[in-house]
XYZ file of C-alpha atoms in Angstrom:
780
model
C -3.163 46.035 0.557
C -6.168 47.729 -1.050
C -7.066 50.838 0.383
C -10.316 50.665 2.837
C -13.015 52.458 1.665
C -13.432 54.443 4.913
C -10.444 56.012 6.750
C -10.490 54.815 10.299
C -9.063 56.782 12.979
C -5.951 54.846 14.402
C -7.778 54.491 17.765
C -10.719 52.380 16.294
C -8.174 49.662 14.949
C -7.905 46.489 16.799
C -5.630 43.255 16.546
C -6.554 39.936 17.080
C -4.421 36.789 17.232
C -6.098 33.580 16.410
C -4.614 30.112 17.021
C -6.964 27.543 14.879
C -6.580 23.773 15.008
C -7.914 21.288 12.606
C -7.499 20.016 9.280
C -6.533 23.273 7.811
C -3.103 22.418 6.212
C -2.604 21.277 2.614
C -5.977 22.519 1.097
C -5.699 26.180 0.355
C -6.713 27.423 3.729
C -3.838 29.971 3.999
C -4.705 31.299 0.419
C -8.097 31.691 1.666
C -7.337 33.815 4.287
C -5.037 35.838 2.511
C -7.885 36.750 -0.200
C -10.654 37.322 2.655
C -8.282 39.628 4.445
C -7.663 41.227 1.257
C -11.306 41.675 0.575
C -12.216 42.991 4.053
C -9.159 45.374 3.843
C -7.291 43.928 6.943
C -3.679 43.537 7.324
C -1.659 41.212 9.517
C -0.081 37.778 8.451
C -0.973 33.800 8.291
C 1.537 30.943 8.887
C 1.322 27.176 9.465
C 2.112 25.644 12.877
C 2.332 22.045 14.053
C -0.960 22.379 15.709
C -3.027 24.029 12.781
C -2.554 27.708 11.600
C -1.776 31.139 13.316
C -3.295 34.368 12.435
C -2.675 38.054 13.220
C -5.388 40.073 11.974
C -5.867 44.082 12.485
C -8.426 46.420 11.460
C -11.806 47.896 12.130
C -13.627 46.036 14.808
C -16.139 45.388 12.574
C -14.115 43.824 9.506
C -12.381 41.664 12.303
C -15.886 40.495 13.171
C -16.831 39.731 9.534
C -13.287 38.062 9.182
C -14.221 35.734 12.191
C -17.359 34.792 11.283
C -16.280 34.028 7.632
C -13.301 32.103 8.794
C -15.912 29.246 9.518
C -18.878 30.027 6.875
C -16.400 30.478 3.898
C -13.551 28.334 4.472
C -12.541 25.563 2.093
C -14.999 22.512 1.842
C -12.561 20.017 3.110
C -10.967 22.382 6.231
C -12.267 21.104 9.547
C -11.665 23.836 12.439
C -11.847 22.074 15.762
C -10.642 24.957 17.811
C -10.297 29.097 17.202
C -8.663 30.518 20.185
C -8.753 34.306 19.969
C -6.639 36.973 21.858
C -7.168 40.448 21.661
C -3.677 42.692 21.319
C -2.708 46.369 20.723
C -2.531 47.377 17.244
C 0.805 46.729 15.593
C 0.618 48.856 12.329
C 0.594 46.441 9.852
C 0.668 47.956 6.394
C -0.602 44.643 4.397
C -1.603 40.955 4.915
C 1.142 38.165 3.825
C 1.670 34.515 4.224
C 4.627 33.811 6.514
C 7.241 31.088 6.941
C 5.686 28.403 9.149
C 5.872 29.115 13.188
C 7.610 27.149 15.842
C 6.286 24.059 17.362
C 3.614 24.398 19.688
C 2.173 22.100 22.230
C -1.539 21.460 20.310
C -2.103 18.221 18.336
C -1.600 18.909 14.461
C -3.790 17.640 12.291
C -2.726 15.975 9.309
C -4.643 16.165 5.798
C -5.060 12.819 3.933
C -4.571 12.456 0.254
C -7.251 14.074 -1.916
C -8.411 12.952 -5.350
C -7.628 15.169 -8.308
C -9.891 17.912 -8.620
C -12.026 18.787 -11.951
C -9.808 21.792 -12.811
C -6.638 19.570 -12.476
C -8.407 16.827 -14.747
C -9.215 19.698 -17.250
C -5.410 20.696 -17.542
C -4.159 17.340 -18.122
C -6.497 16.559 -20.956
C -5.901 20.264 -22.297
C -3.550 20.165 -25.150
C -2.756 24.142 -24.752
C -2.013 23.571 -21.079
C 1.433 23.031 -20.125
C 0.521 20.226 -17.767
C -1.172 18.313 -20.633
C -0.598 14.845 -20.112
C 1.384 15.505 -16.773
C 0.497 12.683 -14.267
C 1.676 14.455 -11.231
C -0.546 17.369 -11.499
C -2.285 18.669 -8.442
C -3.259 22.066 -6.722
C -4.306 23.356 -3.536
C -7.532 21.487 -3.610
C -5.743 17.817 -4.496
C -3.189 15.708 -4.656
C -0.787 13.867 -1.985
C -0.529 15.039 1.694
C 0.012 12.243 4.098
C 2.219 10.085 2.182
C 4.909 12.667 1.604
C 4.809 14.593 4.511
C 8.089 13.970 6.604
C 7.168 16.327 9.429
C 5.315 19.507 10.154
C 4.225 22.194 9.781
C 3.511 21.307 6.051
C 5.915 22.957 4.040
C 7.717 21.804 0.730
C 10.765 21.193 2.704
C 9.625 18.934 5.096
C 7.986 16.881 2.450
C 9.264 14.234 -0.193
C 8.786 16.542 -2.689
C 11.999 18.655 -1.298
C 13.858 16.898 -3.964
C 12.328 18.416 -6.883
C 13.325 22.168 -7.163
C 10.513 24.224 -8.726
C 10.998 25.711 -12.011
C 10.354 29.267 -12.319
C 7.015 28.910 -13.829
C 5.895 26.782 -10.792
C 7.443 29.309 -8.280
C 5.447 32.072 -9.837
C 2.240 30.147 -9.592
C 3.226 29.249 -5.921
C 3.460 32.797 -5.069
C 0.442 34.183 -6.620
C -2.506 34.298 -4.477
C -5.001 34.239 -7.259
C -3.640 31.054 -8.654
C -5.047 27.692 -7.472
C -1.666 26.293 -6.918
C -0.749 29.080 -4.559
C 1.027 27.552 -1.600
C 0.465 23.867 -3.283
C 3.318 22.155 -1.411
C 3.639 19.335 -4.262
C 3.510 21.775 -6.812
C 5.209 20.672 -10.203
C 5.115 20.274 -14.039
C 6.664 18.456 -16.855
C 9.929 20.819 -16.490
C 10.429 20.289 -12.886
C 8.340 17.462 -11.169
C 8.559 13.507 -10.821
C 8.747 11.272 -13.723
C 6.767 8.218 -14.897
C 8.720 4.932 -15.096
C 8.133 1.969 -17.061
C 9.624 -1.633 -16.568
C 9.003 -4.846 -17.882
C 8.379 -8.172 -15.885
C 12.175 -8.676 -15.453
C 12.738 -5.162 -13.699
C 14.233 -3.603 -17.060
C 13.898 -0.133 -17.322
C 11.973 0.404 -20.650
C 11.515 4.371 -20.650
C 11.542 7.324 -18.479
C 9.853 10.588 -18.919
C 7.762 13.601 -18.171
C 6.845 15.118 -21.356
C 3.350 14.144 -23.469
C 5.344 12.210 -25.784
C 7.113 9.654 -23.185
C 3.595 9.477 -20.962
C 1.648 8.414 -24.152
C 4.200 5.961 -25.134
C 4.182 4.447 -21.461
C 0.333 4.521 -21.160
C 0.050 2.902 -24.704
C 2.117 0.081 -23.704
C 0.328 -0.501 -20.388
C -2.770 -0.500 -22.286
C -1.668 -3.286 -24.950
C -0.481 -5.490 -21.878
C -4.048 -5.018 -20.336
C -6.102 -5.684 -23.218
C -4.003 -8.874 -24.137
C -4.990 -10.339 -20.736
C -2.023 -8.868 -18.925
C -1.380 -7.763 -15.058
C 0.147 -4.134 -14.797
C 1.259 -2.934 -11.288
C 0.678 1.008 -10.888
C 2.227 3.342 -8.218
C -0.568 5.600 -7.002
C -0.805 7.888 -4.050
C -0.380 5.502 -1.302
C 1.003 2.365 -2.853
C 1.338 0.094 -5.755
C -2.224 -1.200 -6.966
C -2.355 -4.513 -9.326
C -4.593 -3.870 -12.378
C -6.063 -6.165 -14.961
C -9.092 -6.383 -17.322
C -12.239 -6.843 -15.294
C -13.995 -8.668 -17.980
C -11.274 -11.201 -18.624
C -12.184 -14.327 -16.842
C -8.718 -15.820 -17.368
C -6.704 -12.615 -16.529
C -8.689 -12.250 -13.146
C -7.947 -15.969 -12.338
C -4.340 -15.480 -13.359
C -4.207 -12.528 -10.921
C -5.578 -14.431 -8.159
C -3.332 -17.313 -8.587
C -0.380 -15.271 -8.696
C -1.156 -13.138 -5.598
C -2.014 -16.091 -3.631
C -5.311 -14.258 -2.930
C -8.714 -16.183 -2.334
C -11.785 -15.524 -3.538
C -12.350 -12.324 -1.516
C -13.943 -9.878 -3.980
C -11.838 -7.608 -6.005
C -12.252 -3.884 -6.288
C -12.904 -2.479 -9.573
C -11.863 1.075 -11.109
C -14.044 2.581 -13.742
C -13.498 5.488 -16.234
C -16.936 7.478 -14.810
C -20.028 7.429 -12.754
C -21.818 6.450 -16.178
C -19.610 3.103 -16.629
C -20.155 2.331 -12.956
C -23.894 2.434 -13.506
C -23.536 -0.412 -16.054
C -22.205 -2.486 -13.156
C -24.287 -1.440 -10.153
C -27.147 0.357 -8.837
C -25.890 3.946 -7.604
C -27.836 6.203 -4.985
C -27.360 10.043 -5.085
C -25.504 9.565 -1.791
C -23.347 6.527 -3.244
C -22.724 8.869 -6.073
C -21.546 11.912 -4.078
C -19.059 9.487 -2.040
C -17.711 7.983 -5.556
C -16.684 11.938 -6.404
C -15.647 13.227 -3.371
C -12.230 14.319 -2.687
C -11.761 10.993 -0.622
C -12.790 8.949 -3.625
C -12.894 5.532 -1.772
C -14.149 2.286 -3.046
C -17.905 2.289 -2.652
C -19.545 -1.171 -2.110
C -22.754 -0.990 -4.481
C -25.503 -3.445 -5.324
C -24.316 -5.113 -8.451
C -26.596 -5.527 -11.445
C -26.992 -9.281 -12.496
C -26.223 -8.060 -15.938
C -22.713 -6.699 -15.013
C -20.102 -7.361 -18.086
C -17.615 -8.427 -15.509
C -15.682 -11.538 -14.884
C -17.238 -14.251 -12.454
C -14.147 -14.486 -10.254
C -13.898 -10.736 -9.670
C -16.394 -11.022 -7.008
C -17.991 -14.519 -6.474
C -18.598 -14.600 -3.040
C -20.442 -11.352 -2.529
C -23.809 -9.561 -3.853
C -21.786 -6.274 -4.147
C -19.203 -4.627 -6.523
C -16.344 -2.032 -4.763
C -15.910 0.392 -7.365
C -14.020 3.382 -7.290
C -13.236 6.206 -9.921
C -9.719 7.313 -10.925
C -8.136 9.424 -8.084
C -4.748 10.592 -9.679
C -3.939 12.271 -12.893
C -2.229 9.068 -13.723
C -5.368 6.719 -13.175
C -7.383 9.431 -15.215
C -4.945 9.406 -18.042
C -5.130 5.387 -17.924
C -8.733 4.927 -17.380
C -9.645 7.592 -20.176
C -7.532 5.519 -22.778
C -8.447 2.020 -21.462
C -12.215 3.177 -21.519
C -13.330 0.063 -19.577
C -13.498 -1.190 -15.733
C -10.149 -2.662 -14.742
C -9.552 -4.773 -11.445
C -7.792 -2.576 -8.940
C -6.429 -4.254 -5.950
C -3.619 -4.011 -3.421
C 0.028 -4.426 -4.856
C 1.060 -7.021 -2.334
C 1.340 -10.791 -2.067
C -1.365 -12.046 0.300
C -0.458 -11.552 4.178
C 2.335 -9.413 3.002
C 2.523 -5.448 3.529
C 1.563 -3.093 0.798
C 4.306 -2.255 -1.779
C 5.167 1.676 -1.870
C 8.339 1.864 -3.619
C 9.433 1.224 -7.333
C 12.374 -1.035 -5.569
C 9.721 -2.922 -3.490
C 7.385 -3.246 -6.470
C 10.052 -4.754 -8.693
C 11.212 -7.285 -6.253
C 7.960 -8.375 -4.501
C 5.490 -8.185 -7.627
C 8.131 -9.370 -10.286
C 6.398 -13.052 -10.382
C 2.816 -10.896 -10.326
C 2.950 -8.068 -12.968
C 3.755 -8.526 -16.546
C 4.594 -4.480 -16.608
C 5.198 -1.938 -14.053
C 3.911 1.548 -14.409
C 5.911 3.186 -11.271
C 7.155 6.823 -10.761
C 10.049 8.595 -8.632
C 7.954 10.672 -6.387
C 8.811 9.102 -2.932
C 5.937 7.711 -0.705
C 7.094 8.022 2.765
C 4.248 5.596 4.279
C 1.976 3.105 2.512
C -1.762 3.786 2.315
C -4.252 1.398 1.210
C -7.631 2.270 -0.543
C -10.096 3.033 1.916
C -13.850 1.130 1.603
C -17.094 2.677 2.664
C -20.811 1.627 2.225
C -23.665 4.013 2.512
C -26.607 2.816 4.747
C -29.870 4.957 5.291
C -28.010 8.017 3.446
C -25.356 7.609 6.019
C -21.723 6.914 5.243
C -20.146 3.741 6.926
C -16.476 3.293 6.753
C -15.616 -0.530 6.265
C -11.631 0.319 5.844
C -10.239 3.453 6.909
C -7.183 4.349 4.714
C -6.560 6.806 1.749
C -8.562 9.862 2.047
C -9.438 9.554 5.362
C -6.789 8.694 7.838
C -4.901 10.232 9.749
C -7.724 12.517 10.269
C -8.913 12.752 13.997
C -12.077 10.689 14.560
C -13.111 12.771 17.564
C -12.046 14.407 21.062
C -10.756 12.013 23.506
C -10.229 12.994 27.217
C -7.039 11.877 29.053
C -3.367 11.612 29.205
C -1.676 10.939 25.963
C -2.096 7.195 24.979
C -1.194 4.816 22.352
C -3.851 1.973 21.662
C -1.979 -0.854 19.447
C -5.420 -2.465 17.990
C -5.564 -6.123 17.465
C -4.087 -8.828 15.308
C -6.110 -8.642 11.964
C -7.038 -5.487 10.173
C -4.801 -3.653 12.666
C -4.972 -0.171 13.149
C -3.241 2.408 15.817
C -5.049 5.221 17.535
C -3.047 7.976 19.285
C -4.579 10.193 21.979
C -2.544 13.210 21.865
C -3.803 16.807 23.461
C -7.699 15.862 23.462
C -7.923 14.272 20.017
C -7.962 10.412 18.900
C -6.034 9.950 15.739
C -6.563 6.550 14.251
C -3.938 5.156 11.726
C -4.523 4.096 8.206
C -5.191 0.289 7.935
C -2.145 -1.637 8.393
C -3.486 -4.913 7.472
C -3.217 -8.545 9.601
C -0.014 -9.134 11.974
C 0.588 -12.138 10.589
C 4.115 -11.771 9.098
C 7.416 -10.694 10.254
C 6.970 -8.054 7.196
C 3.799 -6.783 8.283
C 4.658 -6.462 11.900
C 7.804 -4.534 10.940
C 5.455 -2.136 9.012
C 3.305 -2.059 12.252
C 6.358 -0.983 14.320
C 7.158 1.644 11.561
C 4.108 3.606 11.797
C 4.186 3.927 15.785
C 7.281 5.878 15.047
C 6.236 7.505 11.762
C 2.862 8.498 13.597
C 4.198 9.611 16.520
C 6.668 11.860 15.098
C 4.390 13.661 12.700
C 1.900 14.384 15.942
C 4.695 15.436 18.088
C 2.912 13.089 20.409
C 4.370 10.816 23.189
C 2.474 8.560 25.160
C 2.675 7.789 29.089
C 1.003 4.519 28.649
C 0.004 1.938 26.328
C -3.408 -0.073 25.689
C -3.298 -3.517 24.241
C -6.105 -6.560 23.438
C -6.026 -8.919 26.163
C -5.486 -11.542 24.123
C -1.771 -12.738 25.384
C -0.626 -13.741 21.978
C -1.462 -10.823 19.534
C 1.681 -9.396 17.852
C 0.591 -5.694 19.014
C 0.096 -6.966 22.471
C 3.389 -8.593 22.620
C 5.006 -5.435 21.222
C 3.112 -3.401 23.676
C 4.355 -5.244 26.641
C 7.892 -4.870 25.176
C 7.787 -1.253 24.572
C 6.268 -0.586 28.305
C 8.854 -2.716 29.736
C 11.542 -0.959 27.566
C 10.182 2.779 28.460
C 8.966 1.765 31.915
C 5.476 2.631 30.939
C 2.134 1.465 32.332
C 0.494 -0.999 29.907
C -3.380 -1.597 29.879
C -5.087 -4.646 28.352
C -8.751 -4.344 27.234
C -10.863 -7.125 26.407
C -11.684 -7.444 22.695
C -15.589 -7.017 22.760
C -15.568 -4.461 25.255
C -13.198 -2.469 22.802
C -15.617 -3.091 20.007
C -18.591 -1.876 21.715
C -16.732 1.358 23.308
C -15.816 2.175 19.899
C -19.529 2.656 18.517
C -20.381 4.379 22.032
C -17.312 7.058 21.751
C -17.906 7.719 18.011
C -21.903 8.310 18.630
C -21.467 9.941 22.251
C -23.969 7.321 23.276
C -25.525 8.408 26.709
C -24.787 5.873 29.419
C -25.551 3.600 31.067
C -26.063 1.803 27.619
C -26.308 -1.686 26.573
C -23.657 -2.898 24.302
C -23.633 -5.756 21.887
C -20.429 -7.082 20.566
C -20.907 -9.932 17.881
C -18.036 -11.137 15.863
C -16.020 -14.182 14.968
C -13.867 -14.852 17.877
C -12.336 -12.985 20.551
C -10.221 -13.704 23.783
C -12.642 -14.117 26.916
C -11.539 -13.528 30.387
C -13.139 -16.806 31.449
C -11.023 -19.260 29.251
C -13.546 -19.505 26.616
C -13.858 -17.766 23.285
C -16.217 -14.851 22.759
C -18.117 -13.590 20.205
C -21.601 -13.138 21.349
C -21.689 -10.827 24.019
C -23.844 -8.272 25.905
C -22.465 -5.533 28.394
C -24.226 -3.071 30.423
C -21.802 -0.203 29.762
C -21.614 2.670 32.797
C -19.434 5.658 33.254
C -16.696 3.736 35.051
C -17.589 0.109 34.816
C -18.899 -2.739 32.381
C -20.494 -6.011 33.369
C -21.013 -8.780 30.745
C -24.841 -9.335 31.442
C -25.338 -12.059 28.642
C -24.061 -14.018 26.109
C -24.808 -17.069 23.440
C -25.182 -20.341 24.663
C -21.815 -21.966 24.415
C -20.550 -24.704 22.009
C -17.493 -26.384 20.859
C -15.412 -25.158 17.875
C -13.606 -28.234 16.489
C -10.429 -27.607 14.735
C -10.260 -24.132 16.174
C -9.562 -22.205 12.899
C -10.419 -24.985 10.701
C -14.112 -24.389 11.883
C -13.928 -20.805 10.565
C -13.350 -22.278 7.063
C -15.624 -24.848 7.224
C -19.252 -23.885 8.002
C -20.407 -27.581 8.077
C -18.305 -28.242 11.370
C -19.695 -25.373 12.845
C -23.341 -26.688 11.860
C -22.313 -30.248 13.169
C -21.040 -28.919 16.144
C -24.238 -27.152 17.438
C -26.181 -30.229 16.825
C -23.920 -32.570 18.808
C -24.575 -30.458 21.617
C -28.502 -31.468 21.108
C -30.000 -34.976 21.992
C -29.467 -37.135 18.872
C -32.995 -37.514 17.670
C -33.151 -33.443 17.324
C -33.323 -31.470 14.135
C -33.415 -34.496 11.420
C -33.596 -32.443 8.438
C -30.469 -30.017 9.682
C -28.748 -33.496 10.200
C -29.235 -34.785 6.721
C -27.994 -31.380 5.374
C -24.713 -31.679 7.456
C -24.245 -35.496 6.453
C -24.380 -34.292 2.873
C -21.505 -31.497 3.650
C -19.072 -33.638 5.544
C -18.093 -37.398 4.925
C -18.784 -39.952 7.656
C -15.077 -40.335 8.614
C -14.693 -36.562 8.768
C -18.033 -36.443 10.847
C -16.608 -39.141 13.325
C -13.265 -37.669 13.566
C -15.107 -33.831 14.530
C -17.297 -35.604 17.017
C -14.325 -37.469 18.512
C -12.753 -34.328 19.022
C -15.700 -32.551 20.598
C -16.161 -35.621 23.033
C -12.430 -35.638 24.118
C -12.535 -31.582 24.420
C -9.424 -32.054 21.958
C -8.827 -28.784 20.120
C -12.274 -27.981 20.510
C -12.488 -24.846 22.783
C -16.127 -23.442 24.024
C -17.359 -20.281 22.127
C -20.214 -17.834 22.314
C -19.483 -16.810 18.654
C -22.081 -14.934 16.613
C -20.219 -15.203 13.606
C -19.776 -19.107 13.709
C -23.403 -19.228 14.374
C -23.787 -17.245 10.973
C -21.800 -19.660 9.446
C -23.685 -22.595 10.804
C -27.301 -21.417 9.762
C -25.720 -20.607 6.289
C -24.767 -24.290 6.122
C -28.342 -25.299 7.029
C -29.766 -22.978 4.535
C -27.876 -24.414 1.479
C -24.150 -23.237 1.668
C -21.882 -25.742 0.346
C -18.223 -25.958 0.516
C -15.696 -24.017 2.528
C -15.615 -20.392 3.400
C -13.835 -19.156 0.039
C -13.061 -15.922 1.893
C -13.390 -14.073 5.031
C -17.430 -13.759 5.480
C -18.238 -15.720 2.611
C -21.201 -18.072 4.053
C -22.696 -15.314 6.098
C -22.362 -12.869 2.988
C -24.773 -15.671 1.354
C -27.263 -15.969 4.360
C -27.572 -12.065 4.176
C -28.043 -12.211 0.261
C -30.893 -14.936 0.896
C -32.688 -12.874 3.644
C -32.118 -9.628 1.488
C -33.849 -11.205 -1.402
C -36.854 -12.065 0.711
C -36.802 -8.557 2.915
C -37.267 -6.736 -0.663
C -40.025 -8.926 -2.410
C -42.288 -9.866 0.569
C -44.602 -7.596 1.920
C -46.093 -9.929 4.758
C -43.242 -11.001 6.820
C -43.710 -13.849 9.370
C -42.484 -13.898 12.766
C -38.763 -13.957 13.615
C -37.147 -17.137 14.792
C -36.884 -16.434 18.615
C -34.394 -17.333 21.243
C -34.904 -18.519 24.661
C -33.479 -16.371 27.343
C -32.513 -17.822 30.503
C -30.344 -17.055 33.518
C -27.458 -19.032 35.035
C -25.345 -18.124 37.710
C -26.314 -14.064 37.476
C -25.943 -13.851 33.768
C -28.263 -14.334 30.793
C -27.811 -17.141 28.533
C -29.253 -16.781 24.923
C -30.002 -20.132 23.762
C -29.932 -20.993 19.904
C -31.606 -24.108 20.374
C -35.115 -23.164 19.787
C -33.944 -21.538 16.623
C -32.197 -24.626 15.253
C -35.627 -26.546 16.212
C -37.723 -24.290 14.450
C -35.416 -23.958 11.369
C -35.531 -27.841 11.152
C -39.486 -27.973 11.634
C -40.032 -25.004 9.145
C -37.437 -26.659 6.293
C -39.487 -30.122 6.754
C -42.659 -28.044 6.226
C -41.403 -26.790 2.845
C -40.399 -22.854 4.022
C -38.145 -21.409 1.768
C -34.391 -20.663 2.574
C -35.074 -16.985 1.773
C -37.729 -16.711 4.104
C -36.035 -18.608 7.248
C -32.548 -16.421 6.521
C -34.892 -13.300 7.085
C -36.530 -14.818 10.060
C -33.010 -15.588 11.684
C -32.085 -12.079 10.766
C -35.107 -10.409 12.424
C -34.977 -12.784 15.402
C -31.560 -11.521 16.034
C -32.602 -8.177 16.040
C -35.418 -8.906 18.125
C -32.990 -10.648 20.554
C -31.056 -7.348 21.308
C -34.142 -5.592 21.981
C -35.236 -8.010 24.588
C -32.165 -7.928 26.120
C -32.197 -4.254 26.446
C -35.847 -4.465 28.057
C -34.303 -7.047 30.302
C -31.931 -4.862 31.721
C -33.627 -1.562 31.499
C -31.488 0.162 29.017
C -33.123 2.770 26.520
C -29.691 3.256 24.650
C -28.055 0.433 22.558
C -24.691 0.802 21.037
C -23.350 -2.459 18.900
C -19.619 -3.481 17.388
C -18.156 -6.311 15.834
C -17.963 -7.722 12.317
C -21.167 -9.056 12.179
C -22.528 -5.435 12.100
C -21.322 -5.073 8.882
C -24.385 -6.875 7.815
C -26.540 -3.854 6.481
C -29.838 -6.119 6.671
C -29.304 -6.689 10.164
C -28.708 -2.844 11.110
C -31.681 -2.246 8.933
C -33.917 -4.665 11.042
C -32.469 -3.359 14.244
C -33.225 0.370 13.081
C -36.883 -0.899 12.826
C -37.169 -2.913 15.702
C -35.565 0.049 18.156
C -37.661 2.646 16.725
C -40.758 0.781 17.324
C -39.800 -0.225 21.046
C -38.741 3.585 21.886
C -35.323 2.595 21.943
C -31.844 4.743 20.583
C -29.628 2.753 18.478
C -26.101 3.807 17.777
C -23.937 1.874 15.261
C -20.548 2.405 14.091
C -19.959 4.959 11.211
C -16.511 6.751 10.521
C -14.911 3.995 12.653
C -14.823 0.388 11.467
C -17.279 -1.996 13.081
C -14.893 -4.818 12.760
C -11.123 -4.999 14.251
C -10.362 -1.732 12.373
C -12.038 -0.086 14.990
C -10.464 -1.653 18.215
C -7.741 0.724 18.764
C -10.052 3.627 19.061
C -12.367 1.379 21.433
C -9.484 0.745 23.540
C -8.454 4.323 24.172
C -12.274 4.750 25.049
C -12.448 1.375 27.241
C -9.065 2.075 29.154
C -10.597 3.219 32.195
C -13.377 0.790 32.583
C -13.624 -2.295 35.063
C -14.908 -5.285 33.492
C -17.247 -7.658 35.600
C -18.034 -11.173 34.512
C -19.878 -13.705 36.271
């Protein structure tokens, strides 16, 4: 330890113990503490604990005060300090400051850092021929690399990670022990002499090459680039699992990938070599560029350029392009060599879990990929790529996974509890010692394989958090796989199981995240969800109090002929709404539906509704979007989730951005029925019909429909005398709707909160379930 500039008498020496919880492991926090203590001439030690970090620090009180302040002001950029609990102790006579081995388990909840994209220094190292990590695809330091996907247990030390099978060479060990080195205590530290190897397999699963040296890596990358340039498909094992790559400009290759993966028209994401390349494909704001370059390195949804040189089948259904930058050394090396955008999508068959081991990739993807670029660094849990978008300068998380999970989403008061989410876009949420920890995106629980992954992640996350649970929370739908498993676990362990209505959970996720003052108006709009009255909900308004929740309004009910078939065919929804009206009503809309559905199909659908056969009643806003999109020109089935709604938003946004003098919205009728407000869409349809007959454009009417929805929410808020509004459900991924709501609520003097860190759709249900568990739902 460097001598202090002043020789303080012994009686002026103090000692502090600081217990810190937060995101402080795996990002250079202990080295930062070490260097800060040295700079301030303080003695003592720092060590990891399962809850975070523990520090004992000794020196002059003035220096200790500066240390305490700078812990927060100068901490590494990615560090998140939740609590700092100080304790004053008698001096111990420490002679120096050092980093100790990790401490024993504590009762506080640990915070696990997510994966971090390769930092600039490590990128420079892999492209520097004079650096010993030149072309090494597993280069990392304390500021980047794998975290959550390699951790077996906490505290975060190498022997508790998947990297324990690789013994550091003497040079790596010297770096690891040098406080001045960027790899000081970097647990995944490795090099071409001691670390993981790259593996190249052909389509049959035959190993073609294995290696760690620059010559081996270059040869394997050259083979992968040749395959991609010839229109082939390459699987690559990244930080959290396998990705499938193909040339984004090659229409035949993209179609082949869709066919082999059994993927519908859902947009593919793109990986590009640089932000400069991304600018040739999409418009990028400073905020969007910041997120693209961030350590989380998510897929960012950007407004595409009409001239973007990519194959039509990449994202035919969407006005946006999902773009990400390379986030591992392997991606950097490959994209630098390829030099053009690549389709980069999850390595799985549609509906199956993400592949995350070489064995799984070779078995499950053998009929998809022409070449496999894998490695032997174990991935202990699959983590897909995150998806975000920017709205009014704020980041909105659409899919929360790599780079975000499993960081806590906020405090959560109450007993330790596990919430199991829903059937689609499933996530888990664990309340442990006052924090809500939301898992990575686990996908749709529609197959046995995906449900098995869901069950494993319950055990994995619980073990890492050192967390138990005294009760379980499930969606009120009796047939969801997550709900069935929750009831099974509760019965097996003798625990309490709580059912939370789907749409209440949507609203409460937003309220909890934003700390929305209550009472508040909660609006939940989505496709469909299980209602408590035997109908299918999806267009709901709730009055949310501190302990109770009352359903105060909903959309007028209409039949959903064929159930899931109606979600695939917007024309069915359009016909259903008209079927509820008089035969003479809306002749222009009827002509549109007649063009979309053959007479035999129309007759069959009408017969189903007349006989109430497989035609449940619904208040779904999502299906209303589908119907209006059909009326305004959308043809054919939904080729992917939200297809018709996205086209409607695109029409409306075009008008929003070009027309200055906007007409009045398509207004709804609100009436009371049996103590509940019913929002009647019939006047909207009649006005649509008359305006189309008048010659109004589809763009204008799409915009007026959106503005009418924003107006509707404000009207309901005024009717129930609520000044705070919170929203949830998949319909609120529509940023034009959010934009109009922001404007209308501001004009009305209301406050408006929307989901940001927690997905608005079913990916946020588990978090909302925790918040809603104590509410009493009242319906009329």
